[in-house]
Structure formats: C-alpha cells, structure tokens
PDB file of C-alpha atoms in Angstrom:
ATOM      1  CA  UNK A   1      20.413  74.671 -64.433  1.00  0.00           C
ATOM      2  CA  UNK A   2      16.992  75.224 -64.312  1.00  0.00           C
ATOM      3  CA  UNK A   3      15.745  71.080 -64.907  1.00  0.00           C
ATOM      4  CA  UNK A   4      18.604  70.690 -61.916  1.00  0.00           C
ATOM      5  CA  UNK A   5      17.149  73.137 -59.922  1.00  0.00           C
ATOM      6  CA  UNK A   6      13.680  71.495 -60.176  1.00  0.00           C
ATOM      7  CA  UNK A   7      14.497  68.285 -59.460  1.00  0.00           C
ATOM      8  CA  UNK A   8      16.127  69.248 -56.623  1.00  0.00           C
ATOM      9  CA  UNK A   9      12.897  71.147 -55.803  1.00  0.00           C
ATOM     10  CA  UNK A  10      11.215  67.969 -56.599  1.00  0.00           C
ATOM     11  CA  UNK A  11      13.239  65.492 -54.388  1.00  0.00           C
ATOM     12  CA  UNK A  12      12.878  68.318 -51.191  1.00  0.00           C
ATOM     13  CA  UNK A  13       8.780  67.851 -51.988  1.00  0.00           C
ATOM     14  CA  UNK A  14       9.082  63.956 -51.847  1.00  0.00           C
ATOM     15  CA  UNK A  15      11.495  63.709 -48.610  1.00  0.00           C
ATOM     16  CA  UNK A  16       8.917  66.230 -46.774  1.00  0.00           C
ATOM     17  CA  UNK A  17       6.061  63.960 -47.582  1.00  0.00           C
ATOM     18  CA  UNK A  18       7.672  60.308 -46.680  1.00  0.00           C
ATOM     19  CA  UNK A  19       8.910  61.960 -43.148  1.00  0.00           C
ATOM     20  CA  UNK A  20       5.754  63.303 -43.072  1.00  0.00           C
ATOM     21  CA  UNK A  21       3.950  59.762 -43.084  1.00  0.00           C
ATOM     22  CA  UNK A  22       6.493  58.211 -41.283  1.00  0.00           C
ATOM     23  CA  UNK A  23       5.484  61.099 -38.390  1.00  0.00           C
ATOM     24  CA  UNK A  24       4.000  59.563 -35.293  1.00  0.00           C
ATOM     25  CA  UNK A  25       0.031  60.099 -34.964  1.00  0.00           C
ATOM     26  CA  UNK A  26      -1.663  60.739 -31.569  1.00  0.00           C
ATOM     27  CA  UNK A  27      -3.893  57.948 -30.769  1.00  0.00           C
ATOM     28  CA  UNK A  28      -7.173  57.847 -30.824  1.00  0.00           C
ATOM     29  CA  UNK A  29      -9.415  59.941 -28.221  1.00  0.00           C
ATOM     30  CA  UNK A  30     -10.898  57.609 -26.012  1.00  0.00           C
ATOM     31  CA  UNK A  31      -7.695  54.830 -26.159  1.00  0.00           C
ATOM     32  CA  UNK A  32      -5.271  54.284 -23.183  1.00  0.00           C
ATOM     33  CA  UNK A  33      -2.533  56.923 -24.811  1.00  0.00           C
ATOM     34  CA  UNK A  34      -5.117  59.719 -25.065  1.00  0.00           C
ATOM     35  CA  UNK A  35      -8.110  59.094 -22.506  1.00  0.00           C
ATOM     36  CA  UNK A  36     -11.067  61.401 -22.312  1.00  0.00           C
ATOM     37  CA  UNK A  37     -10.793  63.255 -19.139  1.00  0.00           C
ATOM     38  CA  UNK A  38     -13.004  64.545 -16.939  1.00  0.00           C
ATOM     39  CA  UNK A  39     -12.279  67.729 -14.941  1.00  0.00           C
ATOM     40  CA  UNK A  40     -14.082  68.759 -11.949  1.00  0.00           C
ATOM     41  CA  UNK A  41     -14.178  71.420 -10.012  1.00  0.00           C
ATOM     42  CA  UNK A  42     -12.740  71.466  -5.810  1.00  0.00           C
ATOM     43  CA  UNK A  43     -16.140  72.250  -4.606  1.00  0.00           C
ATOM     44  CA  UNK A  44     -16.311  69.665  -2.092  1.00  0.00           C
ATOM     45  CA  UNK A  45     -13.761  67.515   0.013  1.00  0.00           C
ATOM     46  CA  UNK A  46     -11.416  66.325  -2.422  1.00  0.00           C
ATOM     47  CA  UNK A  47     -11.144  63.065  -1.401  1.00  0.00           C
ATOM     48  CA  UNK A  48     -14.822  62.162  -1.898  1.00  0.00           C
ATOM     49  CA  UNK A  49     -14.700  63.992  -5.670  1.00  0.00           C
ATOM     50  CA  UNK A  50     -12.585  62.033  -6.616  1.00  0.00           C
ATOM     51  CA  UNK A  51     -13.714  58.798  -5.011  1.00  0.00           C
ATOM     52  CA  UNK A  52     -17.141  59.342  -7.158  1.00  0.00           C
ATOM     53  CA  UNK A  53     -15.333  60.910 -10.251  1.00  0.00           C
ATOM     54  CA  UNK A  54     -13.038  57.532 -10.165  1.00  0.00           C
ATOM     55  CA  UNK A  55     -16.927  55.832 -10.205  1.00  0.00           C
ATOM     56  CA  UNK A  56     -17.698  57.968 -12.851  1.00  0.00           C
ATOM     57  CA  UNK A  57     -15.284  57.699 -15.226  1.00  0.00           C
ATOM     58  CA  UNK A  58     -15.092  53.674 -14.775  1.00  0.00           C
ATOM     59  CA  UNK A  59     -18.758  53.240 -15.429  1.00  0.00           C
ATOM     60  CA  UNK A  60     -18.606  55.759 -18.818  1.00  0.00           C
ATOM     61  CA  UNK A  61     -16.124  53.913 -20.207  1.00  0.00           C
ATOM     62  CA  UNK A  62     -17.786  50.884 -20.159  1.00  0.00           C
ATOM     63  CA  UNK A  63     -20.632  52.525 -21.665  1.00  0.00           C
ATOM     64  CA  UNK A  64     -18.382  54.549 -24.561  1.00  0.00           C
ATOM     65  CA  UNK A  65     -15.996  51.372 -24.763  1.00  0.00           C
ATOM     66  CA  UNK A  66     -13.247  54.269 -24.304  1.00  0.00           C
ATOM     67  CA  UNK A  67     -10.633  54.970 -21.842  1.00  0.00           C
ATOM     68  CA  UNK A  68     -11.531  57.402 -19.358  1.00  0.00           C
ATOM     69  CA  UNK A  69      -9.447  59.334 -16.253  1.00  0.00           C
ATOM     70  CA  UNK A  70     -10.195  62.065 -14.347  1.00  0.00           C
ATOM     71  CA  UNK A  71      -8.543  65.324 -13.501  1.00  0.00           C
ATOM     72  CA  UNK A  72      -9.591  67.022 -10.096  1.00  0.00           C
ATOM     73  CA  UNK A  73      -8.399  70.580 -10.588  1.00  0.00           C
ATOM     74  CA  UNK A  74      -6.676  73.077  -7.633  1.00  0.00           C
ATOM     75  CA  UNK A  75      -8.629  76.048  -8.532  1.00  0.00           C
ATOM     76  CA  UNK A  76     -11.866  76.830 -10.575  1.00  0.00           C
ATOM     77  CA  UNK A  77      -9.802  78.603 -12.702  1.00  0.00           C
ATOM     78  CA  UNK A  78      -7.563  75.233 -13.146  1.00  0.00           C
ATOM     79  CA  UNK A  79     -11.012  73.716 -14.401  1.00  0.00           C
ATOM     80  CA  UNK A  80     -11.865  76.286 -17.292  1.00  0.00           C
ATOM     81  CA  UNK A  81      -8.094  76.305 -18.521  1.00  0.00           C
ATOM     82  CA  UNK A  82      -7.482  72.688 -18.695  1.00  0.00           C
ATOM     83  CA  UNK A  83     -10.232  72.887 -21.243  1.00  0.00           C
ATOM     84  CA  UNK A  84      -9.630  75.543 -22.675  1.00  0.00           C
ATOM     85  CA  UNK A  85      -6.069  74.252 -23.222  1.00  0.00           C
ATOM     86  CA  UNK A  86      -8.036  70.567 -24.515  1.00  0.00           C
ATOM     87  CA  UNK A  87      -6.429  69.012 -21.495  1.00  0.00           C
ATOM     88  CA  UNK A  88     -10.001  67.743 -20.205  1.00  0.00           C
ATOM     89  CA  UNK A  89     -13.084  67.566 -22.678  1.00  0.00           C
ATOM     90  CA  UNK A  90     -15.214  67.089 -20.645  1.00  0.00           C
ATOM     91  CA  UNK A  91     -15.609  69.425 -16.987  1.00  0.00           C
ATOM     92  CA  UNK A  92     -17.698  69.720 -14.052  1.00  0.00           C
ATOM     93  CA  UNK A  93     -18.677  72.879 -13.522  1.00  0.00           C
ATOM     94  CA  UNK A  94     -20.022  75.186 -11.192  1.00  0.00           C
ATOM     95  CA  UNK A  95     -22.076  78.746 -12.913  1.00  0.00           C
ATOM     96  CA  UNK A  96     -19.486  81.086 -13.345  1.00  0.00           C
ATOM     97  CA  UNK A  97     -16.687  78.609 -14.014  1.00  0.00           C
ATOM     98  CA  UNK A  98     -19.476  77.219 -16.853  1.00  0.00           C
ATOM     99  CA  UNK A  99     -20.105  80.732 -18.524  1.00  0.00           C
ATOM    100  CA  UNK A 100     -16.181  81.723 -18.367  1.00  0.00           C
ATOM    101  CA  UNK A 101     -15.548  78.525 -20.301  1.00  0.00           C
ATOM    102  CA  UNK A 102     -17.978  79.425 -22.583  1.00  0.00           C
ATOM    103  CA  UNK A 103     -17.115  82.920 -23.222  1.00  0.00           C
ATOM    104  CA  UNK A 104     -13.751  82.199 -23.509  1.00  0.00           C
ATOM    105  CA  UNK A 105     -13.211  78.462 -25.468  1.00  0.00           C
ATOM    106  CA  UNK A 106     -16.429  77.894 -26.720  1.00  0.00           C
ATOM    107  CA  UNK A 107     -17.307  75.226 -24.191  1.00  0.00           C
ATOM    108  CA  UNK A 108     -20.942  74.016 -24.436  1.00  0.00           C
ATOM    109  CA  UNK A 109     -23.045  72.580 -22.178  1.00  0.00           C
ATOM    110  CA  UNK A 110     -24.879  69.447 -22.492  1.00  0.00           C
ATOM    111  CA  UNK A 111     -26.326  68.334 -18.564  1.00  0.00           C
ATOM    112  CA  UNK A 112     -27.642  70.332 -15.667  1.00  0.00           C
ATOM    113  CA  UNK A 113     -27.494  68.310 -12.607  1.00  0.00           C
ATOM    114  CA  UNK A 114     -30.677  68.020 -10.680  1.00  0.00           C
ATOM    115  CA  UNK A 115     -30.996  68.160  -6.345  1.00  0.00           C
ATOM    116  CA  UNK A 116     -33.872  68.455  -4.710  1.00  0.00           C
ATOM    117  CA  UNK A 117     -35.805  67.951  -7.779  1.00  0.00           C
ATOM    118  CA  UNK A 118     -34.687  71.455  -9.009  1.00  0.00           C
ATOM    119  CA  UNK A 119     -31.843  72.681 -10.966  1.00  0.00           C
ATOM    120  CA  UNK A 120     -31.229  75.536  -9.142  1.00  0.00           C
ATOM    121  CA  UNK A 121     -30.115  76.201  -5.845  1.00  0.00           C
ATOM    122  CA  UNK A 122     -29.128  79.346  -3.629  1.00  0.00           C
ATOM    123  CA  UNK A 123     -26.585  81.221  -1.451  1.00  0.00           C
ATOM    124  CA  UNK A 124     -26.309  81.171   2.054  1.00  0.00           C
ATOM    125  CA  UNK A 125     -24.351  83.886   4.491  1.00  0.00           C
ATOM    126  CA  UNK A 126     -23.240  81.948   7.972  1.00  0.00           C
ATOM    127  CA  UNK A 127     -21.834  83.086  11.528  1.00  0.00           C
ATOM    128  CA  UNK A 128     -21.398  81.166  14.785  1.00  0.00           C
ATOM    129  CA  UNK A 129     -24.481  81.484  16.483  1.00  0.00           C
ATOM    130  CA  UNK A 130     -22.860  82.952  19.747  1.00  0.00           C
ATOM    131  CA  UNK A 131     -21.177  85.302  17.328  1.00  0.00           C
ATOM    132  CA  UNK A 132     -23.896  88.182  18.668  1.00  0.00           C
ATOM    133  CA  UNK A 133     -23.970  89.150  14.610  1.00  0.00           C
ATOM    134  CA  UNK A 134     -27.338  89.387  13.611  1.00  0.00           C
ATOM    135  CA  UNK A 135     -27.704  91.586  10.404  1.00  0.00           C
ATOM    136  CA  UNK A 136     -25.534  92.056   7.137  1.00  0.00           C
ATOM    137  CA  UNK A 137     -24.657  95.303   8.687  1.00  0.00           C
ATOM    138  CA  UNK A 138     -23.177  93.569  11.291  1.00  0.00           C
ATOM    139  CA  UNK A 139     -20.407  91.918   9.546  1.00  0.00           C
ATOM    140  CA  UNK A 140     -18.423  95.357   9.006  1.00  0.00           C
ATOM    141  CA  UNK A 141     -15.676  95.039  10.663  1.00  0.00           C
ATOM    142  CA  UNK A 142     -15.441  91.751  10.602  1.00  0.00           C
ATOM    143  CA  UNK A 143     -13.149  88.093   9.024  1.00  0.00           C
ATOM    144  CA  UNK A 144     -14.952  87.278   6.263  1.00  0.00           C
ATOM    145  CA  UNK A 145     -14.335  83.612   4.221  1.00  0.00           C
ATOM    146  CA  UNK A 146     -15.487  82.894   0.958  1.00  0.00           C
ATOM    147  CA  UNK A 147     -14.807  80.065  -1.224  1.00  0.00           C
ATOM    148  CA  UNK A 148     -12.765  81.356  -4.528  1.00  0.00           C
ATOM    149  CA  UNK A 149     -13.886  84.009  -6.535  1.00  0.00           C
ATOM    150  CA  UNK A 150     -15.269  81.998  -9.247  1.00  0.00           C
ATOM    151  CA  UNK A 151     -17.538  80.372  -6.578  1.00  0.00           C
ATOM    152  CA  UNK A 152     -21.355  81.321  -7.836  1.00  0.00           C
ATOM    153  CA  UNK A 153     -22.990  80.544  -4.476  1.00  0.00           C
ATOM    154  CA  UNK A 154     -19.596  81.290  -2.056  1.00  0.00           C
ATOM    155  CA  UNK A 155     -18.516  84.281  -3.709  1.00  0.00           C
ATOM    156  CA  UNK A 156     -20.580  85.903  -6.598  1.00  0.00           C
ATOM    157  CA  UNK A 157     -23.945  85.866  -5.502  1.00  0.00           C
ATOM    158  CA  UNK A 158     -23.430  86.720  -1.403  1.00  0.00           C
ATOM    159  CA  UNK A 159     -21.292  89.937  -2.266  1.00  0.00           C
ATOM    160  CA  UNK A 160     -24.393  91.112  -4.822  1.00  0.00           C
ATOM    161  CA  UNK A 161     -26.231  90.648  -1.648  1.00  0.00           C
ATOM    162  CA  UNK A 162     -24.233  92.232   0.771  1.00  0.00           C
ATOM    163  CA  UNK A 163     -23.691  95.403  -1.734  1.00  0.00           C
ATOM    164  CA  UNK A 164     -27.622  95.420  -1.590  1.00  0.00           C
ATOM    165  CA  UNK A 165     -27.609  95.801   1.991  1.00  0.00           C
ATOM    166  CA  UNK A 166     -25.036  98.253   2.221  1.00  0.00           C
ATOM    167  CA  UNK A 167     -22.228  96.416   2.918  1.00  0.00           C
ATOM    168  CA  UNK A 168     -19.021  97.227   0.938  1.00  0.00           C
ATOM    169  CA  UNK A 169     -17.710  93.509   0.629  1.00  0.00           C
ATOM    170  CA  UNK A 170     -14.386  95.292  -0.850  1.00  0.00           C
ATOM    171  CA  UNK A 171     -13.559  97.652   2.375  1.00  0.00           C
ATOM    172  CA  UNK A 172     -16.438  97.022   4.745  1.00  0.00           C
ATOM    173  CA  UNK A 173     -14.066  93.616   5.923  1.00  0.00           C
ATOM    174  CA  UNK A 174     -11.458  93.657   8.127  1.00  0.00           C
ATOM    175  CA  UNK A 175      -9.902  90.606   6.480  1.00  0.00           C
ATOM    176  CA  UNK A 176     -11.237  88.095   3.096  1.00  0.00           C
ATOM    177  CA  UNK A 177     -10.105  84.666   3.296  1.00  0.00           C
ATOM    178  CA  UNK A 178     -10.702  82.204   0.228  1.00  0.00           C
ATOM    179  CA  UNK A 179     -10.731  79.110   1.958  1.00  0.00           C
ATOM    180  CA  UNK A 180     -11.532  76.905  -1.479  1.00  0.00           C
ATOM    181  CA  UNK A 181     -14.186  74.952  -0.908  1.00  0.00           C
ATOM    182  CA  UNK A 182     -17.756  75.235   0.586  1.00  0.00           C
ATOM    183  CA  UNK A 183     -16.847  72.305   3.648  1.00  0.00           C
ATOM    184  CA  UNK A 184     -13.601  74.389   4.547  1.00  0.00           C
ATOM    185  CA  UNK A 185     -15.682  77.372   4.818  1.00  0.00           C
ATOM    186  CA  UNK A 186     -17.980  75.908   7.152  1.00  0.00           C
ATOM    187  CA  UNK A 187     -15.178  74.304   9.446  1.00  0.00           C
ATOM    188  CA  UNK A 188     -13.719  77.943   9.272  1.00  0.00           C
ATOM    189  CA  UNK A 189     -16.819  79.608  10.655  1.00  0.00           C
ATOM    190  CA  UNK A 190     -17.229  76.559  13.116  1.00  0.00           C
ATOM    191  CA  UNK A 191     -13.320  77.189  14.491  1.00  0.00           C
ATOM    192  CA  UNK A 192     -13.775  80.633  14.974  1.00  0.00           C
ATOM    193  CA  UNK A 193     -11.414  81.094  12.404  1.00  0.00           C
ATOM    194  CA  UNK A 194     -13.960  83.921  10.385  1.00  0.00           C
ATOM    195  CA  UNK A 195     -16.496  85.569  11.770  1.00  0.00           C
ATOM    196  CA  UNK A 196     -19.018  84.772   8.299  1.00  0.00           C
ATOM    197  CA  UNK A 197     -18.840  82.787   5.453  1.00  0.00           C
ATOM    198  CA  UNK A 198     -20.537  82.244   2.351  1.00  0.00           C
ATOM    199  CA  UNK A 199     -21.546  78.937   0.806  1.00  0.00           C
ATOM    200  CA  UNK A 200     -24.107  76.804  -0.812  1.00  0.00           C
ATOM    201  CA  UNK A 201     -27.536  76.083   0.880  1.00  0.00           C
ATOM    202  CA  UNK A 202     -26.653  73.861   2.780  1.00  0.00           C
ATOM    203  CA  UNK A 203     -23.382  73.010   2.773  1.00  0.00           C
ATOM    204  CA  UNK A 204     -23.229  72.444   6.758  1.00  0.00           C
ATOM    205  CA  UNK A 205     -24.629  69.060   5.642  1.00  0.00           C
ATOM    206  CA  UNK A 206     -20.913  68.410   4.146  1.00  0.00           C
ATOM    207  CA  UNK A 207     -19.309  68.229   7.530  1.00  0.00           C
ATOM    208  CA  UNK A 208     -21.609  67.012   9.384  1.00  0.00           C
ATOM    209  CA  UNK A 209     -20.110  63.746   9.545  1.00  0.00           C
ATOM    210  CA  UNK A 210     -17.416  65.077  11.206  1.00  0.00           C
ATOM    211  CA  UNK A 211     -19.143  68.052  13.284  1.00  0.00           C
ATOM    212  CA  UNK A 212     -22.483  67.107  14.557  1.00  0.00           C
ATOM    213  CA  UNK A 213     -23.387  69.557  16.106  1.00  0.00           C
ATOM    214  CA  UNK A 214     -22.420  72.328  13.261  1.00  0.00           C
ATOM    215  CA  UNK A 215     -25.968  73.246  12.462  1.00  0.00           C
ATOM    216  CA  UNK A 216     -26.525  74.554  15.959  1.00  0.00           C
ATOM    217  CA  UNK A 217     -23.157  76.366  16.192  1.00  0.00           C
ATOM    218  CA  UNK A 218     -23.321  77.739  12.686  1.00  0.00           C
ATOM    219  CA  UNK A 219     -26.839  78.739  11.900  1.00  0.00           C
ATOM    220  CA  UNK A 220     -27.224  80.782   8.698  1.00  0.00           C
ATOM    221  CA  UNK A 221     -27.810  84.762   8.468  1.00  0.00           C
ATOM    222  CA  UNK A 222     -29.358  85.094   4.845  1.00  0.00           C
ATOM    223  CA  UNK A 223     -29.789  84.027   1.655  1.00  0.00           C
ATOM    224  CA  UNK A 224     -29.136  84.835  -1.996  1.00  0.00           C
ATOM    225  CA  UNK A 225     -31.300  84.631  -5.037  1.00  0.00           C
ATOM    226  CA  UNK A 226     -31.285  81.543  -7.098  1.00  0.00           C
ATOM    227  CA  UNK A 227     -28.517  80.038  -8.869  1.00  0.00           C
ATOM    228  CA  UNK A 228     -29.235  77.782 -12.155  1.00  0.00           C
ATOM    229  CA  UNK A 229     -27.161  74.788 -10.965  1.00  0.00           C
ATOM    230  CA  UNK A 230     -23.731  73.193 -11.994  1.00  0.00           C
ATOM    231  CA  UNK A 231     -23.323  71.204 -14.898  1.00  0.00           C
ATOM    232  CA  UNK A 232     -21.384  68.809 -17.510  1.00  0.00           C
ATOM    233  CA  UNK A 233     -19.716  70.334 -20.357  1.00  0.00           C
ATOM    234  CA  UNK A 234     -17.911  69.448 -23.009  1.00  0.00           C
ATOM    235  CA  UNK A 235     -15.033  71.223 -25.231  1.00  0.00           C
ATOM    236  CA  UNK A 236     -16.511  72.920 -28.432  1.00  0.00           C
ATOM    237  CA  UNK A 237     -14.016  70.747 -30.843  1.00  0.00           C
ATOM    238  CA  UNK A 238     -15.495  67.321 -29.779  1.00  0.00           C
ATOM    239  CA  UNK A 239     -17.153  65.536 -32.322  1.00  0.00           C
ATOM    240  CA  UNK A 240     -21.080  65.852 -32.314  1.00  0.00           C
ATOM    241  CA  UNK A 241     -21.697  62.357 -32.357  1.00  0.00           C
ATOM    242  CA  UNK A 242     -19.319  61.703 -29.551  1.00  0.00           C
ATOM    243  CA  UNK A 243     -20.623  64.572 -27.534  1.00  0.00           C
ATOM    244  CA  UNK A 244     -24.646  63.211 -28.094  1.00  0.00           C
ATOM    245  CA  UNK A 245     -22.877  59.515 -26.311  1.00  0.00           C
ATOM    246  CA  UNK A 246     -21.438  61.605 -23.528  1.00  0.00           C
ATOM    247  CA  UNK A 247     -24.864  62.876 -23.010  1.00  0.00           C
ATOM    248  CA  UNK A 248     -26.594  59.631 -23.233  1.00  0.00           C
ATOM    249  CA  UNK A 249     -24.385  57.934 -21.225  1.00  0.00           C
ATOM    250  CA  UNK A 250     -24.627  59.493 -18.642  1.00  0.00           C
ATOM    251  CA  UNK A 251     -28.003  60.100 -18.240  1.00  0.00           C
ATOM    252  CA  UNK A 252     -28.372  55.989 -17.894  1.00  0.00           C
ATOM    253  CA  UNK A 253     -25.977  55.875 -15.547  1.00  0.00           C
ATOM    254  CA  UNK A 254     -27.715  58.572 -13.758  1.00  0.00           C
ATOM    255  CA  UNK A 255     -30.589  56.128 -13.921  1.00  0.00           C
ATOM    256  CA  UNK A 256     -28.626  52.986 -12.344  1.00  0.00           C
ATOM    257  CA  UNK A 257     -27.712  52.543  -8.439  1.00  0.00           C
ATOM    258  CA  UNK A 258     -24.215  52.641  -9.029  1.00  0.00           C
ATOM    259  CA  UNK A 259     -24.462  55.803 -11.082  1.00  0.00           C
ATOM    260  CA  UNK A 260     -26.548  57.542  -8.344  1.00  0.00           C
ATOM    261  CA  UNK A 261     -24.270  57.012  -6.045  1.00  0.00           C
ATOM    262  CA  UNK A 262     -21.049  57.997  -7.512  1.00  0.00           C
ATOM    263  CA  UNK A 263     -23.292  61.136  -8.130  1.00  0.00           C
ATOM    264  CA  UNK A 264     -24.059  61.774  -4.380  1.00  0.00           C
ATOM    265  CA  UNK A 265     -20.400  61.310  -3.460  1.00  0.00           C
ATOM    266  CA  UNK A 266     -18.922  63.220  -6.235  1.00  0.00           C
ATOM    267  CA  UNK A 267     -21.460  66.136  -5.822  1.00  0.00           C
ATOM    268  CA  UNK A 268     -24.759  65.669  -3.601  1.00  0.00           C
ATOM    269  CA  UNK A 269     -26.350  65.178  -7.352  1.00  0.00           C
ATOM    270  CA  UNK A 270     -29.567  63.633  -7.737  1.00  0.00           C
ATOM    271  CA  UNK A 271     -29.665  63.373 -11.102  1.00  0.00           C
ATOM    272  CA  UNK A 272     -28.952  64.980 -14.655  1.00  0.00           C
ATOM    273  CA  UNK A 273     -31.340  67.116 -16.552  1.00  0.00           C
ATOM    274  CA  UNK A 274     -30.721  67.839 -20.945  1.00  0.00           C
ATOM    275  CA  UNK A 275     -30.120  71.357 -21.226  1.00  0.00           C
ATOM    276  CA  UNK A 276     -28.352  73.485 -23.394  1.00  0.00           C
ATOM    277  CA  UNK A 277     -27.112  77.107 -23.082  1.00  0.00           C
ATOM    278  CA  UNK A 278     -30.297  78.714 -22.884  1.00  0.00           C
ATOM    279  CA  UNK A 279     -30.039  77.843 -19.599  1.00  0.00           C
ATOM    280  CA  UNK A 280     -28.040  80.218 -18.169  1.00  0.00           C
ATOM    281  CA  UNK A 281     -29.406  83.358 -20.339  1.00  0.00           C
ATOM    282  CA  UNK A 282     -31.909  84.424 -16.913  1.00  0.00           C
ATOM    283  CA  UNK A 283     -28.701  84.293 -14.742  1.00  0.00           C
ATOM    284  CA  UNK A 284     -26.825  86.311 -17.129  1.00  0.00           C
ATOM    285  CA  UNK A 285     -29.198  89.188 -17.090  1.00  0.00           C
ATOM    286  CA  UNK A 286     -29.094  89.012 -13.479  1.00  0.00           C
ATOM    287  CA  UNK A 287     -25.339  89.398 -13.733  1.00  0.00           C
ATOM    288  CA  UNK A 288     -25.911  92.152 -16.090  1.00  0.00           C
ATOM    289  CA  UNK A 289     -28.080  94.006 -14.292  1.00  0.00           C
ATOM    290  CA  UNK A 290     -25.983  93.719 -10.869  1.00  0.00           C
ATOM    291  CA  UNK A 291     -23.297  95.622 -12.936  1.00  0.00           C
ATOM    292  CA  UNK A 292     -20.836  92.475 -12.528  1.00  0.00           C
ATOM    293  CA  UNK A 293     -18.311  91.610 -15.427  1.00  0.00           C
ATOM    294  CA  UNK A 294     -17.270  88.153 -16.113  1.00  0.00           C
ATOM    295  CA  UNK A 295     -13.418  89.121 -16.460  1.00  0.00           C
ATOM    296  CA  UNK A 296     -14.205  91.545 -12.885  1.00  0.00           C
ATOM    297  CA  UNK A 297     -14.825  87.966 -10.879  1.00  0.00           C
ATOM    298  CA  UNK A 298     -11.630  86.152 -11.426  1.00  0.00           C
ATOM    299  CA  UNK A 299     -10.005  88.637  -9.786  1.00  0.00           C
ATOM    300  CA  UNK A 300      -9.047  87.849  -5.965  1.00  0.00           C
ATOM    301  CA  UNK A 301     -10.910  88.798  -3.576  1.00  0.00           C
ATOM    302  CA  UNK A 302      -8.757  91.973  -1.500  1.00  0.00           C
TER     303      UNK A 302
END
C-alpha cells in the first residue's frame, strides 16, 4: 500500500511539472505582447502630452530596439498606481506624485528634467486683474481652483503659502475647485469661473495660443518657494542594466532635434539632468518642517 501510495505521489509530482512547462510564459519586456510603458502625468493639455509622449516612446524604442507605448493617466494618483501595480515602468512625474511612488513601491528616480537651465521651478497664486484682489488676505471669501491635490506647484506649495499668510486654505474659501491641470486653471481664472488659482510659474504661457491676451487679464498675486522639478522614474523591479539604457537613452535623445522637441510639447522640458534620490531630500525637509504628511495630500481638497 505504501509503494502504491508513492507512486501515485510520484506520478501527481511528474503531471504538475509537464503542465507546468507546457504553461504559457509572458513575453519578453520590451516585445509587442508586453511593451514598456511610459506613464505621464495630466499636467498639461492632454492632447499635446501625448502628441510628444507618442514622439517619445517611438524614438526610445529605436534606441532600446524594444517596443514601447505610452499611458497618459486621469489623475496623478492614476500615475503612481499604475506603477505601483507594474502597469507602467517607467512614469513622468511631477514632486509629490515622485516621492509617493517612492514611499510607497519603491520607485526610483533616474532624470530630473531641466527648464530654464534650472531644475527647479516655483508656485504662482493668480486672479483677474480687474478682480480688485490684491493680497492673500484678500482671497477669503472667495472661488478658489487648484490643480489636484498631488499637484506640487498647484496645490502643495500655494496652500503652505497661504497658511503663512494667514489664510486658512481649508475654511477661509468659499468654494475649492480641482480643475486638473495647470492650463484649465488658468482658463478658469481667465472665465471668471474662480476668483484665484494656483499653478506653475508660468503656466499662462500654456494658453496663450489660444488667449492672447491672458497675461494682462490674469496677472499673478505671489509666489511660492522653489520646487526641485519633475522627473523620469522607473519601477524598483526593473533590471539595472535595463534601467542604466533608459537613462542613456534618453539623455541622447534629449541631445537630438527631434528629442527636444517631443520634450517641449510633452512638457516645456529643455532637457534632462542624472540625478538620483538625493535630490529631493531639501524638499522633504521643507515638507517636514511645514508639518505636511505625504498620506495628508492625497486627500481632496474640501
């Protein structure tokens, strides 16, 4: 009973490990089954990110020889779980989107981008200019649009400010809007629709295309401290070697015309700068010492 019994055993082994190679295998990263993707971040207009993320990924996977797609994400908080979830490996990010992902999944960074020769930019509070507001204090009362509340420069950074000036940015409103992106705050403000907004410096420049006259209409109240730029990232389980090409890449195609441009449509980027996480550790203690908690900022904004 016992030989029977082990055979038997024996046989259950061997059937496990034949349907076990006859298993399907996910293909390759990097083949037409299972591209790298690219996630980025609805910052912008989305029609432009993802007419220079299209530019992007075509001209890194000629130099990876790998398939490459793009994934342009609803929310900031799309962007962090899609990697987190290893649906993109490699994201776009903006500050706080950057140091969630890292916090929570481990995701490292590998490029600052560059604008204006400096990787770092700032905040910016704006009103109509025949809005008769003319202090932070002013804006009690009033409709107040930000951009989504992991938005560094259009959410995190003006409410430290107005909380510096007094200005409750929790109950001093009468009504938060997130409008998602910097341009849609602007046209907001423009419209009448809120009274301020907060955005990067300067993203007026987005629509201006469209609204030419929007730096006269919407002039800008004040200003935050700086912000270490956005950046590329990469998911913490990608192979070193294939994270140092990612790198590489695309800091040649940010050296070639076509690379620069997909770069100014995508983002307004000038170019790419090799950093690593140390990066961020100045703007962290500024976070710290403002009393803000990563976990506190995905929360909406009331």
């Amino acid at each position: 009973m016992k030989r029977l019994m082990g055979v038997a055993t024996l046989g259950v082994l061997f059937l496990g490990l034949a349907l076990g190679a006859c298993a399907p295998q996910k293909p390759p990263l990097g083949s037409e089954q299972n591209p790298l993707v690219m996630v980025f971040v609805p910052s912008g207009e989305s029609e432009e990110i993802k007419r220079g993320g299209e530019q992007l990924a075509e001209l890194l996977s000629k130099k990876l020889n790998m398939k490459v797609k793009i994934n342009l994400a609803s929310s900031f908080a799309a962007a962090v779980e899609a990697m987190g979830a290893g649906q993109a490996q490699i994201g776009w990010l903006n500050t706080l989107s950057y140091l969630l992902a890292h916090e929570k999944y481990g995701v490292e960074v590998i490029l600052a981008t560059v604008r204006f020769n400096q990787t770092y930019y700032t905040g910016q509070i704006i009103v109509r200019a025949d809005s008769g507001i003319k202090s932070l204090a002013d804006l009690k009362g009033k409709v107040m649009c930000w951009v989504d509340p992991l938005s560094t420069s259009g959410y995190l950074m003006p409410r430290i400010l107005l909380k510096a000036n007094g200005v409750d940015p929790d109950k001093d409103f009468a009504k938060t809007v997130n409008a998602g992106s910097h341009p849609n705050v602007v046209k907001a403000v423009y419209n009448g629709d809120c009274d301020a907004g907060a955005t990067y410096v300067d993203a007026r420049g987005a629509v201006e295309k469209d609204l030419p006259d929007v730096k006269e209409k919407v002039v800008v109240l004040a200003t935050t401290a700086k912000i270490p730029n956005d950046n590329v990232s990469v998911v913490k389980d990608l192979p070193a070697d294939l994270k140092e090409k990612i790198r590489q890449a695309l800091l040649e195609i940010a050296a070639s015309e076509e690379g620069k441009q997909a770069l100014k449509t995508v983002y307004q980027i000038e170019g790419l700068q090799k950093v690593d996480d140390s990066f961020y550790d100045e703007f962290r203690a500024q976070l710290s010492a403002s009393g803000y908690k990563l976990e506190d900022l995905v929360k909406p904004a009331k």
